[in-house]
Amino acid sequence: MTLKDLIKPWRHVFKLDPEKEIHDETLDRVCMSGTDAIMVGGSTGVTYENTVDLLSRVRRYELPCVQEVSDLEAVVPGFDLYMVPVVLNTSDTTWILDRHREGIERYGYMIPWDLVVAEGYIVLNPEATVAKLTKAECSLSEEAVAAYAQIADKLMYLPVVYLEYSGVFGDMETVKRVRRSIEDAQLFYGGGITTAEQAAQAASAADTVIVGNIVYDNLDHALATVKAVKG
Ligand code: 1GP
């Protein structure tokens, strides 16, 4: 089975931020919700310690647990997969190549390449921490977003295109347009999902729906997104 086969069936994923506290009971409900996987990651404040802690707690459950790598110091062995973002809509090469080169230079000998999945990130909410951090160019036309997605899919053969609206519910027309314009890559959508209705809309536009912050803000709403996406 290839990595692509592993992530292909994922329709719903909860993204948990290791910097944020989560009670055992909440984590239990999240992990037992029927979601397809837990993704561990965040833009800031991610450390080795808080990542190990969250991984070990999620490991009590049977579902896949993947790390989205944002900080070299915080890469923890033991995840099922490592998702590595490559930010496409930035001119700051730090987030396209430089961090990646540094990581491979330092840790290349121990990287489990068979567990690494690259994500072509297109960051679309200018107010999000990730947009500020990566200096992403977010004011893009639908055509430009679709063109970035095609770079990921057709030129770079990245297995995942991730439309990242973190913090705000995105433009579903753009998401649909991107989906029509790519062939092989799996389309992840994440950002601002706070209700089951939004989750259902995102599910009809993208292959995989990522639900983040609402877990911490309104657990019942977060749990309702699972059924909305998976039916
Ligand atoms: C963030 O795409 C995820 O990386 C989910 O976004 O936290 O806004 O749900 P939210």
PDB file of C-alpha atoms and ligand atoms in Angstrom:
ATOM      1  CA  MET A   1       0.000   0.000   0.000  1.00  0.00           C
ATOM      2  CA  THR A   2       1.349   3.423  -0.916  1.00  0.00           C
ATOM      3  CA  LEU A   3       1.072   6.519   1.228  1.00  0.00           C
ATOM      4  CA  LYS A   4      -1.427   7.882  -1.229  1.00  0.00           C
ATOM      5  CA  ASP A   5      -3.631   4.844  -0.697  1.00  0.00           C
ATOM      6  CA  LEU A   6      -3.434   5.418   3.036  1.00  0.00           C
ATOM      7  CA  ILE A   7      -4.663   9.007   2.939  1.00  0.00           C
ATOM      8  CA  LYS A   8      -7.046   8.624   0.013  1.00  0.00           C
ATOM      9  CA  PRO A   9     -10.043   7.454   2.055  1.00  0.00           C
ATOM     10  CA  TRP A  10      -9.726  10.307   4.521  1.00  0.00           C
ATOM     11  CA  ARG A  11     -12.761  12.581   4.310  1.00  0.00           C
ATOM     12  CA  HIS A  12     -12.534  14.200   7.735  1.00  0.00           C
ATOM     13  CA  VAL A  13      -9.504  15.020   9.844  1.00  0.00           C
ATOM     14  CA  PHE A  14      -9.247  16.841  13.166  1.00  0.00           C
ATOM     15  CA  LYS A  15      -6.155  19.012  13.436  1.00  0.00           C
ATOM     16  CA  LEU A  16      -4.985  19.398  17.027  1.00  0.00           C
ATOM     17  CA  ASP A  17      -2.566  22.058  18.150  1.00  0.00           C
ATOM     18  CA  PRO A  18      -0.041  20.716  20.668  1.00  0.00           C
ATOM     19  CA  GLU A  19       0.325  24.186  22.175  1.00  0.00           C
ATOM     20  CA  LYS A  20      -3.308  24.168  23.281  1.00  0.00           C
ATOM     21  CA  GLU A  21      -4.517  22.303  26.318  1.00  0.00           C
ATOM     22  CA  ILE A  22      -7.059  19.593  25.758  1.00  0.00           C
ATOM     23  CA  HIS A  23      -8.724  17.644  28.556  1.00  0.00           C
ATOM     24  CA  ASP A  24      -8.722  13.852  28.453  1.00  0.00           C
ATOM     25  CA  GLU A  25     -12.484  13.764  28.141  1.00  0.00           C
ATOM     26  CA  THR A  26     -12.459  16.137  25.174  1.00  0.00           C
ATOM     27  CA  LEU A  27      -9.672  14.204  23.491  1.00  0.00           C
ATOM     28  CA  ASP A  28     -11.614  11.000  24.054  1.00  0.00           C
ATOM     29  CA  ARG A  29     -14.665  12.389  22.312  1.00  0.00           C
ATOM     30  CA  VAL A  30     -12.556  13.727  19.436  1.00  0.00           C
ATOM     31  CA  CYS A  31     -10.746  10.428  18.926  1.00  0.00           C
ATOM     32  CA  MET A  32     -13.946   8.387  19.200  1.00  0.00           C
ATOM     33  CA  SER A  33     -15.895  10.723  16.912  1.00  0.00           C
ATOM     34  CA  GLY A  34     -15.508   8.669  13.752  1.00  0.00           C
ATOM     35  CA  THR A  35     -13.012  11.081  12.208  1.00  0.00           C
ATOM     36  CA  ASP A  36     -10.535   9.451   9.842  1.00  0.00           C
ATOM     37  CA  ALA A  37      -7.319  10.755  11.379  1.00  0.00           C
ATOM     38  CA  ILE A  38      -5.763  13.164  13.826  1.00  0.00           C
ATOM     39  CA  MET A  39      -3.253  15.649  12.474  1.00  0.00           C
ATOM     40  CA  VAL A  40      -0.944  17.212  15.063  1.00  0.00           C
ATOM     41  CA  GLY A  41       0.486  20.596  14.206  1.00  0.00           C
ATOM     42  CA  GLY A  42       0.316  24.341  14.519  1.00  0.00           C
ATOM     43  CA  SER A  43       2.019  27.452  13.232  1.00  0.00           C
ATOM     44  CA  THR A  44       3.658  28.581  16.459  1.00  0.00           C
ATOM     45  CA  GLY A  45       4.493  27.247  19.909  1.00  0.00           C
ATOM     46  CA  VAL A  46       4.942  23.659  18.744  1.00  0.00           C
ATOM     47  CA  THR A  47       7.698  21.962  20.748  1.00  0.00           C
ATOM     48  CA  TYR A  48       9.107  18.470  20.994  1.00  0.00           C
ATOM     49  CA  GLU A  49       7.644  18.141  24.488  1.00  0.00           C
ATOM     50  CA  ASN A  50       4.108  19.258  23.743  1.00  0.00           C
ATOM     51  CA  THR A  51       4.088  17.146  20.571  1.00  0.00           C
ATOM     52  CA  VAL A  52       5.273  13.981  22.361  1.00  0.00           C
ATOM     53  CA  ASP A  53       2.656  14.575  25.006  1.00  0.00           C
ATOM     54  CA  LEU A  54      -0.194  14.869  22.525  1.00  0.00           C
ATOM     55  CA  LEU A  55       1.030  11.941  20.406  1.00  0.00           C
ATOM     56  CA  SER A  56       1.190   9.652  23.410  1.00  0.00           C
ATOM     57  CA  ARG A  57      -2.335  10.586  24.412  1.00  0.00           C
ATOM     58  CA  VAL A  58      -3.763  10.111  20.913  1.00  0.00           C
ATOM     59  CA  ARG A  59      -1.932   6.784  20.623  1.00  0.00           C
ATOM     60  CA  ARG A  60      -4.385   5.218  23.070  1.00  0.00           C
ATOM     61  CA  TYR A  61      -6.861   5.210  20.217  1.00  0.00           C
ATOM     62  CA  GLU A  62      -6.800   3.223  17.034  1.00  0.00           C
ATOM     63  CA  LEU A  63      -7.033   5.983  14.487  1.00  0.00           C
ATOM     64  CA  PRO A  64      -4.077   7.203  12.411  1.00  0.00           C
ATOM     65  CA  CYS A  65      -2.090  10.036  13.951  1.00  0.00           C
ATOM     66  CA  VAL A  66       0.052  12.181  11.662  1.00  0.00           C
ATOM     67  CA  GLN A  67       2.368  15.068  12.324  1.00  0.00           C
ATOM     68  CA  GLU A  68       2.278  18.154  10.168  1.00  0.00           C
ATOM     69  CA  VAL A  69       5.841  19.337  10.403  1.00  0.00           C
ATOM     70  CA  SER A  70       6.315  23.042  11.023  1.00  0.00           C
ATOM     71  CA  ASP A  71       9.369  23.142  13.256  1.00  0.00           C
ATOM     72  CA  LEU A  72      12.455  20.994  12.831  1.00  0.00           C
ATOM     73  CA  GLU A  73      13.033  20.854  16.574  1.00  0.00           C
ATOM     74  CA  ALA A  74       9.585  19.414  17.136  1.00  0.00           C
ATOM     75  CA  VAL A  75       9.685  16.396  14.831  1.00  0.00           C
ATOM     76  CA  VAL A  76       8.787  13.397  16.974  1.00  0.00           C
ATOM     77  CA  PRO A  77       9.308   9.729  16.048  1.00  0.00           C
ATOM     78  CA  GLY A  78       6.309   7.453  16.236  1.00  0.00           C
ATOM     79  CA  PHE A  79       3.721   9.152  14.059  1.00  0.00           C
ATOM     80  CA  ASP A  80       2.053   7.139  11.312  1.00  0.00           C
ATOM     81  CA  LEU A  81       2.909   9.774   8.714  1.00  0.00           C
ATOM     82  CA  TYR A  82       4.697  13.083   8.406  1.00  0.00           C
ATOM     83  CA  MET A  83       2.981  15.716   6.317  1.00  0.00           C
ATOM     84  CA  VAL A  84       5.432  18.351   5.098  1.00  0.00           C
ATOM     85  CA  PRO A  85       3.996  21.637   3.838  1.00  0.00           C
ATOM     86  CA  VAL A  86       5.563  23.360   0.856  1.00  0.00           C
ATOM     87  CA  VAL A  87       4.032  26.836   0.652  1.00  0.00           C
ATOM     88  CA  LEU A  88       3.415  27.664  -2.981  1.00  0.00           C
ATOM     89  CA  ASN A  89       2.135  31.244  -2.805  1.00  0.00           C
ATOM     90  CA  THR A  90       5.083  32.900  -1.136  1.00  0.00           C
ATOM     91  CA  SER A  91       8.213  34.465  -2.498  1.00  0.00           C
ATOM     92  CA  ASP A  92      10.008  33.659   0.757  1.00  0.00           C
ATOM     93  CA  THR A  93      11.916  30.514  -0.136  1.00  0.00           C
ATOM     94  CA  THR A  94      12.240  29.654   3.565  1.00  0.00           C
ATOM     95  CA  TRP A  95       8.880  27.913   3.329  1.00  0.00           C
ATOM     96  CA  ILE A  96       9.389  26.358  -0.090  1.00  0.00           C
ATOM     97  CA  LEU A  97      12.907  24.994   0.119  1.00  0.00           C
ATOM     98  CA  ASP A  98      15.201  26.386   2.781  1.00  0.00           C
ATOM     99  CA  ARG A  99      13.690  24.790   5.906  1.00  0.00           C
ATOM    100  CA  HIS A 100      13.369  21.558   4.002  1.00  0.00           C
ATOM    101  CA  ARG A 101      17.007  21.637   2.906  1.00  0.00           C
ATOM    102  CA  GLU A 102      18.098  22.415   6.454  1.00  0.00           C
ATOM    103  CA  GLY A 103      16.037  19.527   7.800  1.00  0.00           C
ATOM    104  CA  ILE A 104      17.446  17.057   5.311  1.00  0.00           C
ATOM    105  CA  GLU A 105      21.014  18.239   5.912  1.00  0.00           C
ATOM    106  CA  ARG A 106      20.632  17.811   9.642  1.00  0.00           C
ATOM    107  CA  TYR A 107      18.406  14.789   9.929  1.00  0.00           C
ATOM    108  CA  GLY A 108      18.463  13.186   6.475  1.00  0.00           C
ATOM    109  CA  TYR A 109      20.030   9.964   7.711  1.00  0.00           C
ATOM    110  CA  MET A 110      17.080   9.318  10.007  1.00  0.00           C
ATOM    111  CA  ILE A 111      14.155  10.549   7.913  1.00  0.00           C
ATOM    112  CA  PRO A 112      11.648   7.729   7.287  1.00  0.00           C
ATOM    113  CA  TRP A 113      11.027   8.741   3.674  1.00  0.00           C
ATOM    114  CA  ASP A 114       8.420   6.055   3.209  1.00  0.00           C
ATOM    115  CA  LEU A 115       6.293   7.919   5.771  1.00  0.00           C
ATOM    116  CA  VAL A 116       6.703  11.430   4.349  1.00  0.00           C
ATOM    117  CA  VAL A 117       3.942  13.138   2.371  1.00  0.00           C
ATOM    118  CA  ALA A 118       4.456  16.574   0.837  1.00  0.00           C
ATOM    119  CA  GLU A 119       1.571  19.019   0.857  1.00  0.00           C
ATOM    120  CA  GLY A 120       1.364  21.838  -1.671  1.00  0.00           C
ATOM    121  CA  TYR A 121       0.038  24.575   0.597  1.00  0.00           C
ATOM    122  CA  ILE A 122      -1.884  27.529  -0.769  1.00  0.00           C
ATOM    123  CA  VAL A 123      -2.444  29.959   2.098  1.00  0.00           C
ATOM    124  CA  LEU A 124      -5.496  32.136   1.545  1.00  0.00           C
ATOM    125  CA  ASN A 125      -6.409  34.018   4.742  1.00  0.00           C
ATOM    126  CA  PRO A 126      -4.055  37.005   5.056  1.00  0.00           C
ATOM    127  CA  GLU A 127      -4.938  37.409   8.754  1.00  0.00           C
ATOM    128  CA  ALA A 128      -3.872  33.894   9.697  1.00  0.00           C
ATOM    129  CA  THR A 129      -0.653  33.379  11.614  1.00  0.00           C
ATOM    130  CA  VAL A 130       0.539  30.999   8.911  1.00  0.00           C
ATOM    131  CA  ALA A 131       0.037  33.675   6.247  1.00  0.00           C
ATOM    132  CA  LYS A 132       1.994  36.255   8.219  1.00  0.00           C
ATOM    133  CA  LEU A 133       4.724  33.808   9.097  1.00  0.00           C
ATOM    134  CA  THR A 134       5.228  32.616   5.540  1.00  0.00           C
ATOM    135  CA  LYS A 135       4.570  36.039   3.944  1.00  0.00           C
ATOM    136  CA  ALA A 136       2.006  34.401   1.714  1.00  0.00           C
ATOM    137  CA  GLU A 137       0.504  36.376  -1.143  1.00  0.00           C
ATOM    138  CA  CYS A 138      -3.168  35.801  -0.393  1.00  0.00           C
ATOM    139  CA  SER A 139      -4.933  38.214  -2.729  1.00  0.00           C
ATOM    140  CA  LEU A 140      -5.191  35.821  -5.613  1.00  0.00           C
ATOM    141  CA  SER A 141      -7.816  35.356  -8.293  1.00  0.00           C
ATOM    142  CA  GLU A 142      -9.582  32.023  -8.582  1.00  0.00           C
ATOM    143  CA  GLU A 143      -7.525  31.362 -11.712  1.00  0.00           C
ATOM    144  CA  ALA A 144      -4.268  32.042  -9.877  1.00  0.00           C
ATOM    145  CA  VAL A 145      -5.200  29.688  -7.050  1.00  0.00           C
ATOM    146  CA  ALA A 146      -6.098  27.009  -9.579  1.00  0.00           C
ATOM    147  CA  ALA A 147      -2.790  27.600 -11.370  1.00  0.00           C
ATOM    148  CA  TYR A 148      -0.848  27.128  -8.119  1.00  0.00           C
ATOM    149  CA  ALA A 149      -2.777  23.925  -7.540  1.00  0.00           C
ATOM    150  CA  GLN A 150      -1.815  22.720 -11.006  1.00  0.00           C
ATOM    151  CA  ILE A 151       1.828  23.463 -10.296  1.00  0.00           C
ATOM    152  CA  ALA A 152       1.540  21.172  -7.277  1.00  0.00           C
ATOM    153  CA  ASP A 153      -0.410  18.492  -9.135  1.00  0.00           C
ATOM    154  CA  LYS A 154       1.036  18.463 -12.610  1.00  0.00           C
ATOM    155  CA  LEU A 155       4.518  19.924 -12.360  1.00  0.00           C
ATOM    156  CA  MET A 156       5.624  18.880  -8.900  1.00  0.00           C
ATOM    157  CA  TYR A 157       3.514  15.715  -8.569  1.00  0.00           C
ATOM    158  CA  LEU A 158       2.698  16.526  -4.958  1.00  0.00           C
ATOM    159  CA  PRO A 159       0.190  14.049  -3.528  1.00  0.00           C
ATOM    160  CA  VAL A 160      -1.778  16.709  -1.618  1.00  0.00           C
ATOM    161  CA  VAL A 161      -2.965  20.226  -2.405  1.00  0.00           C
ATOM    162  CA  TYR A 162      -3.985  22.005   0.809  1.00  0.00           C
ATOM    163  CA  LEU A 163      -6.190  25.086   0.578  1.00  0.00           C
ATOM    164  CA  GLU A 164      -5.450  26.720   3.909  1.00  0.00           C
ATOM    165  CA  TYR A 165      -7.954  29.359   5.012  1.00  0.00           C
ATOM    166  CA  SER A 166      -7.058  28.858   8.684  1.00  0.00           C
ATOM    167  CA  GLY A 167      -9.393  30.916  10.882  1.00  0.00           C
ATOM    168  CA  VAL A 168     -11.898  31.924   8.229  1.00  0.00           C
ATOM    169  CA  PHE A 169     -14.391  29.951   6.151  1.00  0.00           C
ATOM    170  CA  GLY A 170     -13.159  30.016   2.596  1.00  0.00           C
ATOM    171  CA  ASP A 171     -14.659  30.616  -0.791  1.00  0.00           C
ATOM    172  CA  MET A 172     -16.196  27.311  -1.837  1.00  0.00           C
ATOM    173  CA  GLU A 173     -16.316  28.365  -5.487  1.00  0.00           C
ATOM    174  CA  THR A 174     -12.534  28.648  -5.438  1.00  0.00           C
ATOM    175  CA  VAL A 175     -12.267  25.267  -3.748  1.00  0.00           C
ATOM    176  CA  LYS A 176     -14.489  23.684  -6.414  1.00  0.00           C
ATOM    177  CA  ARG A 177     -12.539  25.382  -9.156  1.00  0.00           C
ATOM    178  CA  VAL A 178      -9.299  23.978  -7.765  1.00  0.00           C
ATOM    179  CA  ARG A 179     -10.754  20.514  -7.554  1.00  0.00           C
ATOM    180  CA  ARG A 180     -11.791  20.659 -11.200  1.00  0.00           C
ATOM    181  CA  SER A 181      -8.317  21.793 -12.214  1.00  0.00           C
ATOM    182  CA  ILE A 182      -6.308  18.989 -10.591  1.00  0.00           C
ATOM    183  CA  GLU A 183      -6.254  15.329 -11.468  1.00  0.00           C
ATOM    184  CA  ASP A 184      -4.073  13.260  -9.190  1.00  0.00           C
ATOM    185  CA  ALA A 185      -3.485  15.286  -6.049  1.00  0.00           C
ATOM    186  CA  GLN A 186      -5.884  14.927  -3.142  1.00  0.00           C
ATOM    187  CA  LEU A 187      -7.522  18.224  -2.225  1.00  0.00           C
ATOM    188  CA  PHE A 188      -7.467  19.145   1.459  1.00  0.00           C
ATOM    189  CA  TYR A 189      -9.568  22.051   2.647  1.00  0.00           C
ATOM    190  CA  GLY A 190      -9.044  23.659   6.046  1.00  0.00           C
ATOM    191  CA  GLY A 191     -10.237  26.856   7.641  1.00  0.00           C
ATOM    192  CA  GLY A 192     -12.991  28.357   9.726  1.00  0.00           C
ATOM    193  CA  ILE A 193     -15.352  25.406   9.884  1.00  0.00           C
ATOM    194  CA  THR A 194     -17.589  26.031  12.893  1.00  0.00           C
ATOM    195  CA  THR A 195     -20.846  24.340  11.892  1.00  0.00           C
ATOM    196  CA  ALA A 196     -22.064  21.107  10.354  1.00  0.00           C
ATOM    197  CA  GLU A 197     -23.416  23.090   7.391  1.00  0.00           C
ATOM    198  CA  GLN A 198     -20.020  24.564   6.603  1.00  0.00           C
ATOM    199  CA  ALA A 199     -18.440  21.149   6.981  1.00  0.00           C
ATOM    200  CA  ALA A 200     -20.935  19.686   4.502  1.00  0.00           C
ATOM    201  CA  GLN A 201     -20.224  22.475   2.021  1.00  0.00           C
ATOM    202  CA  ALA A 202     -16.498  21.931   2.323  1.00  0.00           C
ATOM    203  CA  ALA A 203     -17.006  18.186   1.909  1.00  0.00           C
ATOM    204  CA  SER A 204     -18.851  18.730  -1.344  1.00  0.00           C
ATOM    205  CA  ALA A 205     -16.025  20.918  -2.664  1.00  0.00           C
ATOM    206  CA  ALA A 206     -12.879  19.130  -1.424  1.00  0.00           C
ATOM    207  CA  ASP A 207     -11.711  15.554  -0.984  1.00  0.00           C
ATOM    208  CA  THR A 208     -10.688  15.929   2.651  1.00  0.00           C
ATOM    209  CA  VAL A 209     -11.935  18.393   5.254  1.00  0.00           C
ATOM    210  CA  ILE A 210      -9.690  19.554   8.079  1.00  0.00           C
ATOM    211  CA  VAL A 211     -11.351  20.847  11.233  1.00  0.00           C
ATOM    212  CA  GLY A 212      -9.173  22.706  13.724  1.00  0.00           C
ATOM    213  CA  ASN A 213      -9.979  25.430  16.198  1.00  0.00           C
ATOM    214  CA  ILE A 214     -13.633  24.675  16.778  1.00  0.00           C
ATOM    215  CA  VAL A 215     -12.497  21.622  18.778  1.00  0.00           C
ATOM    216  CA  TYR A 216     -11.274  24.068  21.419  1.00  0.00           C
ATOM    217  CA  ASP A 217     -14.105  26.594  21.062  1.00  0.00           C
ATOM    218  CA  ASN A 218     -17.209  24.423  20.792  1.00  0.00           C
ATOM    219  CA  LEU A 219     -16.730  20.677  21.055  1.00  0.00           C
ATOM    220  CA  ASP A 220     -20.305  19.742  20.169  1.00  0.00           C
ATOM    221  CA  HIS A 221     -20.118  21.752  16.963  1.00  0.00           C
ATOM    222  CA  ALA A 222     -16.752  20.170  16.182  1.00  0.00           C
ATOM    223  CA  LEU A 223     -18.113  16.661  16.667  1.00  0.00           C
ATOM    224  CA  ALA A 224     -21.129  17.432  14.462  1.00  0.00           C
ATOM    225  CA  THR A 225     -18.786  18.111  11.532  1.00  0.00           C
ATOM    226  CA  VAL A 226     -17.805  14.445  11.381  1.00  0.00           C
ATOM    227  CA  LYS A 227     -21.294  13.273  10.484  1.00  0.00           C
ATOM    228  CA  ALA A 228     -21.783  16.238   8.168  1.00  0.00           C
ATOM    229  CA  VAL A 229     -18.711  15.227   6.189  1.00  0.00           C
ATOM    230  CA  LYS A 230     -18.926  11.467   6.347  1.00  0.00           C
ATOM    231  CA  GLY A 231     -22.703  11.068   6.253  1.00  0.00           C
TER     232      GLY A 231
HETATM  233  C1  1GP B   1      -5.633  25.010  10.219  1.00  0.00           C
HETATM  234  O1  1GP B   1      -6.670  24.227   8.207  1.00  0.00           O
HETATM  235  C2  1GP B   1      -6.660  24.104   9.599  1.00  0.00           C
HETATM  236  O2  1GP B   1      -4.367  24.649   9.766  1.00  0.00           O
HETATM  237  C3  1GP B   1      -8.021  24.261  10.193  1.00  0.00           C
HETATM  238  O3  1GP B   1      -8.387  25.599  10.310  1.00  0.00           O
HETATM  239  O4  1GP B   1      -8.495  26.009  12.758  1.00  0.00           O
HETATM  240  O5  1GP B   1      -9.753  27.463  11.148  1.00  0.00           O
HETATM  241  O6  1GP B   1     -10.476  25.104  11.577  1.00  0.00           O
HETATM  242  P1  1GP B   1      -9.325  26.072  11.521  1.00  0.00           P
END
